[in-house]
mmCIF file of C-alpha atoms in Angstrom:
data_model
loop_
_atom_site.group_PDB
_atom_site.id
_atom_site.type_symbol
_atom_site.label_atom_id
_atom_site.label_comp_id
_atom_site.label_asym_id
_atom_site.label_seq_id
_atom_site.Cartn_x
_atom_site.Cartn_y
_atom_site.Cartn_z
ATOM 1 C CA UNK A 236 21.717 -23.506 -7.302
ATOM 2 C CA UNK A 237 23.064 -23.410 -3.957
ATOM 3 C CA UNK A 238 24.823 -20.202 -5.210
ATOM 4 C CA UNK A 239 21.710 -18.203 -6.187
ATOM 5 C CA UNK A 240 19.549 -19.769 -3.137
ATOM 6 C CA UNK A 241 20.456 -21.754 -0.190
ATOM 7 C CA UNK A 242 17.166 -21.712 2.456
ATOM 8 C CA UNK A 243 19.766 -22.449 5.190
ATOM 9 C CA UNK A 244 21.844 -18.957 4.358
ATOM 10 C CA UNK A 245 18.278 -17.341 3.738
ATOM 11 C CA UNK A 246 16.855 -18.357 6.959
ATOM 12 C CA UNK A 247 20.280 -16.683 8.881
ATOM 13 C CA UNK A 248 19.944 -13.871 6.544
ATOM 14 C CA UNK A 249 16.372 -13.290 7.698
ATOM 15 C CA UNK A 250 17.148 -13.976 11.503
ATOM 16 C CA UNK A 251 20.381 -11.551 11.053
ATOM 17 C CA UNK A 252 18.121 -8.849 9.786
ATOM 18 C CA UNK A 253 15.435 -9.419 12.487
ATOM 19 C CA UNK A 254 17.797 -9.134 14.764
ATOM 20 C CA UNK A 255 19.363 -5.795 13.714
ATOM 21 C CA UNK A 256 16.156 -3.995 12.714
ATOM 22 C CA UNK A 257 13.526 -5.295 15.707
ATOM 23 C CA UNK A 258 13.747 -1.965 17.588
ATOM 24 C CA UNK A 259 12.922 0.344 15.000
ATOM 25 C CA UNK A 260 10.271 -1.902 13.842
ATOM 26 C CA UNK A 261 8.671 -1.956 17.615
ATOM 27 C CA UNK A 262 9.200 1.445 17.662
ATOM 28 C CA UNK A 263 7.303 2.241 14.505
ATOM 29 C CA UNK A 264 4.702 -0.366 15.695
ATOM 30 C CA UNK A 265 3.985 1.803 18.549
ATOM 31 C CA UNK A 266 3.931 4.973 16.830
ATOM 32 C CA UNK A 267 1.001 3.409 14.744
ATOM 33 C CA UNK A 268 -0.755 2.216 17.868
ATOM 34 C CA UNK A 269 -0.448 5.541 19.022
ATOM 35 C CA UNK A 270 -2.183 7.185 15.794
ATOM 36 C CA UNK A 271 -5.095 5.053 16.333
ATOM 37 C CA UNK A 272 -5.469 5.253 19.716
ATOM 38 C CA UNK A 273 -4.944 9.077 19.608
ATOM 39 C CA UNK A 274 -8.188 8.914 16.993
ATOM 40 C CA UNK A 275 -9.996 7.280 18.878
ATOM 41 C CA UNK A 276 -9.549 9.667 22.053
ATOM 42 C CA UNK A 277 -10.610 12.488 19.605
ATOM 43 C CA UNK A 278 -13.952 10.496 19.285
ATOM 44 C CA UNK A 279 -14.445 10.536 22.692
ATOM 45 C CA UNK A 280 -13.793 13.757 23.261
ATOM 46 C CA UNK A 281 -15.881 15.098 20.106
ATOM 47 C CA UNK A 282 -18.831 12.654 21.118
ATOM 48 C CA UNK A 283 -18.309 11.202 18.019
ATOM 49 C CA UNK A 284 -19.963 7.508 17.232
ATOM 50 C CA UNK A 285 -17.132 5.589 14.776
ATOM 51 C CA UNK A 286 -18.565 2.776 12.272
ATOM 52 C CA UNK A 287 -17.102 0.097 10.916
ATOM 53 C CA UNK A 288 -17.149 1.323 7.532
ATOM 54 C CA UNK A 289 -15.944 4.777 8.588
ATOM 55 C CA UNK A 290 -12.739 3.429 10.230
ATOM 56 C CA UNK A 291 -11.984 0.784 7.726
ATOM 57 C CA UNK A 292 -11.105 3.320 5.045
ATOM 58 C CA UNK A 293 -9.027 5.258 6.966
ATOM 59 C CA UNK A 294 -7.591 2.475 8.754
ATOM 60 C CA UNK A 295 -6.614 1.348 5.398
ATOM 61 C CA UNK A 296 -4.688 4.499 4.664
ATOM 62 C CA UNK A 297 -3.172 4.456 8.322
ATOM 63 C CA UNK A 298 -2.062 0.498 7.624
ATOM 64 C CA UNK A 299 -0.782 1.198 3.934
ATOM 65 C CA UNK A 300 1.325 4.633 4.694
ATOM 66 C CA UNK A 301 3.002 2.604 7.602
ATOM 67 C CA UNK A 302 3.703 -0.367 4.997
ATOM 68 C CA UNK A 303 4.659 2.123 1.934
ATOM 69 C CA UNK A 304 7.011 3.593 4.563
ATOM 70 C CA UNK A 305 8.437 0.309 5.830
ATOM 71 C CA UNK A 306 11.122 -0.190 3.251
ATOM 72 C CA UNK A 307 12.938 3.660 3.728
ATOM 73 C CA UNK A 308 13.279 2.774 8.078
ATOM 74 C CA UNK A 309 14.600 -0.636 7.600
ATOM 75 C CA UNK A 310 16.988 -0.415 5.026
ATOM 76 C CA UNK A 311 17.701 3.479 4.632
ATOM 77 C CA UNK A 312 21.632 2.440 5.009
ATOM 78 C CA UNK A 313 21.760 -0.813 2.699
ATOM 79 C CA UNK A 314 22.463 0.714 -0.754
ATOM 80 C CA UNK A 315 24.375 3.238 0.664
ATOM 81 C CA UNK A 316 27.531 3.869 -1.001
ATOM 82 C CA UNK A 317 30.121 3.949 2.564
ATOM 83 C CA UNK A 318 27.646 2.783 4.821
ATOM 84 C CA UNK A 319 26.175 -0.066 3.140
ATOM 85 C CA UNK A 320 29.763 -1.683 2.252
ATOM 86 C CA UNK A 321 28.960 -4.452 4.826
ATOM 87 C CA UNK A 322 25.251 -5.517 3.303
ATOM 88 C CA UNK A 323 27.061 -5.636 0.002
ATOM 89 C CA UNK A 324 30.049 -7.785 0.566
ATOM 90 C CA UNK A 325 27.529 -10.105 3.064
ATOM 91 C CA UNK A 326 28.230 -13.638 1.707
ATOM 92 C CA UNK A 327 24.894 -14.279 0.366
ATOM 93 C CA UNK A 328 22.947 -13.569 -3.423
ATOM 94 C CA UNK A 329 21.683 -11.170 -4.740
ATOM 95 C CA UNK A 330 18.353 -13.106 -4.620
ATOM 96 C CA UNK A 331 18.604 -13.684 -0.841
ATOM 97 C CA UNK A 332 19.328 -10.410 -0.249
ATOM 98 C CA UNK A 333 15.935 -9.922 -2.165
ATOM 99 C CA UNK A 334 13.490 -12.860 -0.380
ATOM 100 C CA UNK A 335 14.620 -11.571 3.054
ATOM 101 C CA UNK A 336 13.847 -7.952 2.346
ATOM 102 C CA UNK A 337 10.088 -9.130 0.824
ATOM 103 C CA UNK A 338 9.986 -11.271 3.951
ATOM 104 C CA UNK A 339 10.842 -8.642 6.147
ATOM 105 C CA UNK A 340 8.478 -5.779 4.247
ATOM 106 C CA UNK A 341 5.969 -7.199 2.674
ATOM 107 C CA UNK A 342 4.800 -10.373 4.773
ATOM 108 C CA UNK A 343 6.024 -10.040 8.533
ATOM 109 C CA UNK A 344 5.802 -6.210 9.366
ATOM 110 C CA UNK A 345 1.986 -5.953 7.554
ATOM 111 C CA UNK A 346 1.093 -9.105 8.959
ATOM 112 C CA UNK A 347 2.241 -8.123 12.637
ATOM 113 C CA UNK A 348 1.009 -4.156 12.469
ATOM 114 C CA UNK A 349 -2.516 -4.970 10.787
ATOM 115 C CA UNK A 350 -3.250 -7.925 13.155
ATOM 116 C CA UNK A 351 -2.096 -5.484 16.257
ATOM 117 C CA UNK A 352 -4.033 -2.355 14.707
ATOM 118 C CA UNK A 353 -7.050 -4.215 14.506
ATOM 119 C CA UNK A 354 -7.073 -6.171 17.673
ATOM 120 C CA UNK A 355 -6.681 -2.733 19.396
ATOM 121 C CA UNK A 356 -9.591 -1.613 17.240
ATOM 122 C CA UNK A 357 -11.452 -4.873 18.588
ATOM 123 C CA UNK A 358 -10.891 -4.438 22.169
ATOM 124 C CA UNK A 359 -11.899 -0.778 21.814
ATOM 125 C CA UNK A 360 -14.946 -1.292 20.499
ATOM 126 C CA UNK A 361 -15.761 -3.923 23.683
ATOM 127 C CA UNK A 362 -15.825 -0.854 26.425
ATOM 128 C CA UNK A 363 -18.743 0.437 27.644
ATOM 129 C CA UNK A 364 -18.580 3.823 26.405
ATOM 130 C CA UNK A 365 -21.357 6.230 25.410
ATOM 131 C CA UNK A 366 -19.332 7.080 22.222
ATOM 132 C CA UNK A 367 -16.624 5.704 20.396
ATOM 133 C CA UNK A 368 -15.851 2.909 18.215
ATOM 134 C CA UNK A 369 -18.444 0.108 17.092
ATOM 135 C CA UNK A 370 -18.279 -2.726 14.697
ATOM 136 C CA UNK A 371 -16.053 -5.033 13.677
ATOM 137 C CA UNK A 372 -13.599 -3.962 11.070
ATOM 138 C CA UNK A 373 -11.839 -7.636 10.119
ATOM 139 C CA UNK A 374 -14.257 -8.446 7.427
ATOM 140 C CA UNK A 375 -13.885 -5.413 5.866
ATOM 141 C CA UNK A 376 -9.692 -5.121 5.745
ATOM 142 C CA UNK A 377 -10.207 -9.044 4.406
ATOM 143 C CA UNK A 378 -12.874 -8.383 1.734
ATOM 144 C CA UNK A 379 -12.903 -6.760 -1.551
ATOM 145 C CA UNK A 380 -16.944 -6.461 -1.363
ATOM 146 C CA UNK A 381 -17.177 -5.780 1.843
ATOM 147 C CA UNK A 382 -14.616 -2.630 1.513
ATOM 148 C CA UNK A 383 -16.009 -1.654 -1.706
ATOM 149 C CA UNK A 384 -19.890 -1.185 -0.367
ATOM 150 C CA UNK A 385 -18.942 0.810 2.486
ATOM 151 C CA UNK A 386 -16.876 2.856 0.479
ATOM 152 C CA UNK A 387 -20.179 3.426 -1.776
ATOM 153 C CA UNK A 388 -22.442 4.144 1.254
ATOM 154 C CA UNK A 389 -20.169 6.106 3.368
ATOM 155 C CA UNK A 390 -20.698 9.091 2.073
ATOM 156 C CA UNK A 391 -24.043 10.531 2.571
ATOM 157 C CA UNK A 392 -24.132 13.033 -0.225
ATOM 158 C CA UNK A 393 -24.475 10.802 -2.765
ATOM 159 C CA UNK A 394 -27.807 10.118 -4.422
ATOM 160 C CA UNK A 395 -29.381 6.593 -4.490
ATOM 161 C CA UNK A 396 -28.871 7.001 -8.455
ATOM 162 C CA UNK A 397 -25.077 7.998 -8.179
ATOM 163 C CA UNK A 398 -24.456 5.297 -5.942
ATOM 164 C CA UNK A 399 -26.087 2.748 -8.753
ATOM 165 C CA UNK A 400 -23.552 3.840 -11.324
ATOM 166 C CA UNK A 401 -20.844 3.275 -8.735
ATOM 167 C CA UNK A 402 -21.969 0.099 -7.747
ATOM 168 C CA UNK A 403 -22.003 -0.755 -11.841
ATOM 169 C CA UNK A 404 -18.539 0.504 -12.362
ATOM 170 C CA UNK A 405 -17.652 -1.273 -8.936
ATOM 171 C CA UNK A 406 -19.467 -4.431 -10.543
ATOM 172 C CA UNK A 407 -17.787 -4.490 -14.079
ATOM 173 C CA UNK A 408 -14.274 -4.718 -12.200
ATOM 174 C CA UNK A 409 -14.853 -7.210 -9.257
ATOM 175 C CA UNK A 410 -13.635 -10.019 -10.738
ATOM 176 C CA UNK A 411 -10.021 -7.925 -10.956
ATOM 177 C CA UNK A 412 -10.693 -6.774 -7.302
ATOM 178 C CA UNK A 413 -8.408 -8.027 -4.312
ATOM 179 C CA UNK A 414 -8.697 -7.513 -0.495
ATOM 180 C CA UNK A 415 -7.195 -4.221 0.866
ATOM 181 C CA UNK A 416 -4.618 -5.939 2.648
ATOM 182 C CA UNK A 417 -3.821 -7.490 -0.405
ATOM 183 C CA UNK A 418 -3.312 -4.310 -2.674
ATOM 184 C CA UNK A 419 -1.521 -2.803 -0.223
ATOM 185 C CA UNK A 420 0.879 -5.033 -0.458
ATOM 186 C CA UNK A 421 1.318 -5.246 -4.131
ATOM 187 C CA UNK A 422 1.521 -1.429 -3.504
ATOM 188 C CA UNK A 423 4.315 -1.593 -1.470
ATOM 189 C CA UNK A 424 6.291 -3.182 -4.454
ATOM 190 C CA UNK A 425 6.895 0.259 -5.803
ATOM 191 C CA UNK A 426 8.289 2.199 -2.533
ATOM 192 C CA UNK A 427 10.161 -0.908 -2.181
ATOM 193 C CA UNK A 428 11.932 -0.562 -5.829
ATOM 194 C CA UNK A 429 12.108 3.568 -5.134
ATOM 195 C CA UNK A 430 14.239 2.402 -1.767
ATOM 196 C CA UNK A 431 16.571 0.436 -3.524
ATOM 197 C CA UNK A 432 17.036 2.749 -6.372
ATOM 198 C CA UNK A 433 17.712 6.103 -4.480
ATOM 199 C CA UNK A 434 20.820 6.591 -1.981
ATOM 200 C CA UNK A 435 19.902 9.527 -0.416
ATOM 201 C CA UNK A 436 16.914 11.409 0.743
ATOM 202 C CA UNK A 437 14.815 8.254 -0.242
ATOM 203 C CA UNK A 438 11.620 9.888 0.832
ATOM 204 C CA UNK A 439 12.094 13.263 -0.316
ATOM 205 C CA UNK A 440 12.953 11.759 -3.786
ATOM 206 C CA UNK A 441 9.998 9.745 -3.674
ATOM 207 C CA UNK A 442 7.913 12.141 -3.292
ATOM 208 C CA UNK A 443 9.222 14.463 -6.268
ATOM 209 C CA UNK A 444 8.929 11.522 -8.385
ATOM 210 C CA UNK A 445 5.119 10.434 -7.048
ATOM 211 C CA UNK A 446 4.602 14.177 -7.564
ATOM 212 C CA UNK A 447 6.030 13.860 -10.918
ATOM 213 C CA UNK A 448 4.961 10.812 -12.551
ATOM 214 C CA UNK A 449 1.365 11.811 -10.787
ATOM 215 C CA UNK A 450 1.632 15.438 -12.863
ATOM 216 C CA UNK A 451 2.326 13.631 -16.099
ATOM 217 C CA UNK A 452 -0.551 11.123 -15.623
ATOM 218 C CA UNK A 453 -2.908 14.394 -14.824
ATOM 219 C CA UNK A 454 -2.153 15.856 -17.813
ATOM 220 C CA UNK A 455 -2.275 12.897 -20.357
ATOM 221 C CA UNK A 456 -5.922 12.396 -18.865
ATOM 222 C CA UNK A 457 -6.724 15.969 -19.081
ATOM 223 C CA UNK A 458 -5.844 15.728 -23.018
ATOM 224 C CA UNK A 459 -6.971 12.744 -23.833
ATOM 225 C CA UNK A 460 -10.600 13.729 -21.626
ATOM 226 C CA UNK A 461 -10.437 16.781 -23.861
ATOM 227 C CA UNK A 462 -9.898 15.176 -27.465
ATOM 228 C CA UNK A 463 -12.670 12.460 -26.431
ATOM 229 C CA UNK A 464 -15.440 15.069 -25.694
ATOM 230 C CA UNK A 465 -14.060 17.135 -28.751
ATOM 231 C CA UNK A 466 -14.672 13.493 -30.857
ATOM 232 C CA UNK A 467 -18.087 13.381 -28.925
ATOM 233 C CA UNK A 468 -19.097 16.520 -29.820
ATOM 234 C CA UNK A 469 -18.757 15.776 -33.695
ATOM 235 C CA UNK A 470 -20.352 12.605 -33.488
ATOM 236 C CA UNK A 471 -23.394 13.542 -32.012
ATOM 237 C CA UNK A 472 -23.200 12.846 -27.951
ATOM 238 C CA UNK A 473 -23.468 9.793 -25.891
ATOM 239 C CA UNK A 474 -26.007 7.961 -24.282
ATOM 240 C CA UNK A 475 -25.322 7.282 -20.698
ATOM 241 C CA UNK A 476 -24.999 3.289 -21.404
ATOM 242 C CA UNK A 477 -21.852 4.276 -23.502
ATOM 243 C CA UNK A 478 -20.415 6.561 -20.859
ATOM 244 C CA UNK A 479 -21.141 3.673 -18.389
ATOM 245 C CA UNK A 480 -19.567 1.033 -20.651
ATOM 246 C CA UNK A 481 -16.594 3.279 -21.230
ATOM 247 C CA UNK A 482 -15.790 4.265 -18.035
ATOM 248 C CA UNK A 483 -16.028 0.677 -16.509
ATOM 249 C CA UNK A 484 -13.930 -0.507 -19.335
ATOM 250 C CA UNK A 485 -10.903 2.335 -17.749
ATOM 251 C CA UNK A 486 -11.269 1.003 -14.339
ATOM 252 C CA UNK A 487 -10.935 -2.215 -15.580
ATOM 253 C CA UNK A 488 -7.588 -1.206 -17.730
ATOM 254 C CA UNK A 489 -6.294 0.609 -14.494
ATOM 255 C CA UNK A 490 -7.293 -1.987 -12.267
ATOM 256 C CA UNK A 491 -5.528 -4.561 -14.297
ATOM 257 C CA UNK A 492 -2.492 -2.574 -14.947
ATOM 258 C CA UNK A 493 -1.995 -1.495 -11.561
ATOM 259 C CA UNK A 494 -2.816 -4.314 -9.692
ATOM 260 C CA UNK A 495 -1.241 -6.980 -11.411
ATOM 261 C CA UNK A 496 1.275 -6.028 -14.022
ATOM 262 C CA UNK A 497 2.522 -2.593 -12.155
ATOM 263 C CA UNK A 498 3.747 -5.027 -9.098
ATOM 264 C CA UNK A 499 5.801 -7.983 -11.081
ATOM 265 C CA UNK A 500 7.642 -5.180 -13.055
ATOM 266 C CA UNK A 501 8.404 -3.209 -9.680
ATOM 267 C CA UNK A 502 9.495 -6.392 -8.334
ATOM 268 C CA UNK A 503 11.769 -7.530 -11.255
ATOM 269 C CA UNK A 504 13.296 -4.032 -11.488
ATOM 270 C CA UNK A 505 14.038 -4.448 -7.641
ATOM 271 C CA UNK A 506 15.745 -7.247 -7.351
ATOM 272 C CA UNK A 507 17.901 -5.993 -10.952
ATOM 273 C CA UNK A 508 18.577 -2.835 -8.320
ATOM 274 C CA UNK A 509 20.053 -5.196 -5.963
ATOM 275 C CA UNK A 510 21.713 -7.207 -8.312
ATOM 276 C CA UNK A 511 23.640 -4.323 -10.160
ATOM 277 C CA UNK A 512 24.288 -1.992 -7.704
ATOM 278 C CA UNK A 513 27.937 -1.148 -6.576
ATOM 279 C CA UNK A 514 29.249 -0.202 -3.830
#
C-alpha cells in the first residue's frame, strides 16, 4: 500500500508543488481580482445599479473559466515529453501524482479565488456609493435554489407564463441539482483530463475538441429534434403536458449524465493518463 499511497510522501508532494507553482497562482489570483474590480468600475462609470442575482451569474462564469483554466497554468510542463522528465521520474505514484494535482485544482485554488472574489464583492457592496454593487452574493454561489430563481427572474423579457414552465422544468430536476460551486468543480474534471492528455498547445486543442464534440452534439439534437416532430406530426400533435413531461425528462437525463457520471469517467481516464504516460 505504501507503494500506491503514502500520506507522508503525498503531503511533501503537495507542499513541493505549492511551493513551485504559488506565484503563478497569486498572479492569476490577481488577474481575477482585477476582472471584477474592473466591472465594477464600469458600473460606476455607466451609473449602473448591480444586483445580487445579476452578478452571481456572471460571477459564476468569471469563477468557473478561472477554475477550467487552472489545470493548463499549473501543470502546462508536467506531461511534457523533455520538460516534464523530472515530474515523471519524481519518486512518488502515479496516484499521488493524481491526489496532489485534485488538491491543488480542484479544492485549494477554487476554494482560495471564490472566497477572495466574493469578499471583494462584499466589501464593495459596503461603500457609500450612489451606484454600484448591492446584495449579498454568498447564498447564491452556495445554493442550487437560490441560483436557479434568479436565473429565472433575471431576465425581464420573459412572461410570467414562460417563467412557470421554467420553474417546472427547474422543479422536475432539483433533486439532481448541486450548488454552483459545486458543478464547477465536477466541471473542471474534464479540462483537467484534456491537460493531461494533450502535450502541446493544451488550450488551443481544447478548444478544437470543445468545438468539436460541441458540433457533433448540435447536430445529433438537430436530427433527432427533426425525426421527433416528423413522429409528432403523424401521430396527431402534442399537448403541452407531454412537451412539459418530455422536456423535463431531457434535463433530467443531461443533468444526470453530466453532473454525475461525466465527472467519475473524466476522473478515472485522468489518473489512467498519468498512469500510462511516458516520457
Amino acid at each position: 500500500m505504501n507503494a500506491i499511497l503514502n500520506i507522508h510522501r503525498l503531503g511533501l508532494l503537495i507542499r513541493k508543488e505549492l511551493i513551485e507553482k504559488y506565484k503563478i497562482l497569486l498572479i492569476f489570483l490577481a488577474i481575477a481580482v482585477l476582472i471584477y474590480l474592473m466591472a465594477w468600475s464600469f458600473c460606476i462609470i455607466l451609473g449602473i445599479d448591480s444586483s445580487a442575482d445579476t452578478r452571481a451569474i456572471w460571477t459564476v462564469s468569471l469563477l468557473s473559466f478561472c477554475c477550467y483554466l487552472i489545470p493548463y497554468i499549473a501543470y502546462k510542463n508536467e506531461n511534457r515529453r523533455i520538460e516534464g522528465v523530472f515530474y515523471g521520474i519524481a519518486p512518488v505514484s502515479a496516484l499521488e501524482k493524481f491526489i496532489s494535482m485534485l488538491v491543488l485544482c480542484m479544492l485549494l485554488f477554487p476554494a482560495v479565488v471564490t472566497v477572495l472574489i466574493l469578499s471583494v464583492d462584499s466589501l464593495l457592496t459596503l461603500l457609500p456609493l450612489e451606484h454600484g454593487y448591492n446584495g449579498q452574493m454568498w447564498p447564491l454561489i452556495f445554493s442550487s435554489e437560490s441560483f436557479i430563481s434568479s436565473i429565472i427572474h433575471i431576465n425581464l423579457e420573459i412572461s410570467a407564463e414562460e417563467a412557470t414552465y421554467i420553474e417546472r422544468i427547474f422543479d422536475s430536476i432539483s433533486p439532481l441539482s448541486l450548488t454552483p460551486y459545486t458543478n464547477m468543480l465536477l466541471g473542471q474534471t474534464l479540462f483537467i483530463f484534456l491537460a493531461t492528455l494533450f502535450r502541446r498547445h493544451k488550450i488551443g486543442f481544447t478548444l478544437l475538441t470543445y468545438c468539436g464534440v460541441s458540433f457533433l452534439i448540435s447536430i445529433a439534437v438537430i436530427v433527432t429534434a427533426i425525426l421527433l416532430i416528423n413522429s409528432i406530426d403523424k401521430a396527431g400533435g402534442i399537448t403541452e403536458e407531454i412537451f412539459l413531461r418530455w422536456t423535463a425528462d431531457a434535463f433530467k437525463i443531461t443533468s444526470l449524465v453530466g453532473t454525475y457520471i461525466a465527472p467519475v469517467i473524466f476522473l478515472a481516464l485522468s489518473y489512467l493518463r498519468i498512469k500510462k504516460i511516458q516520457y
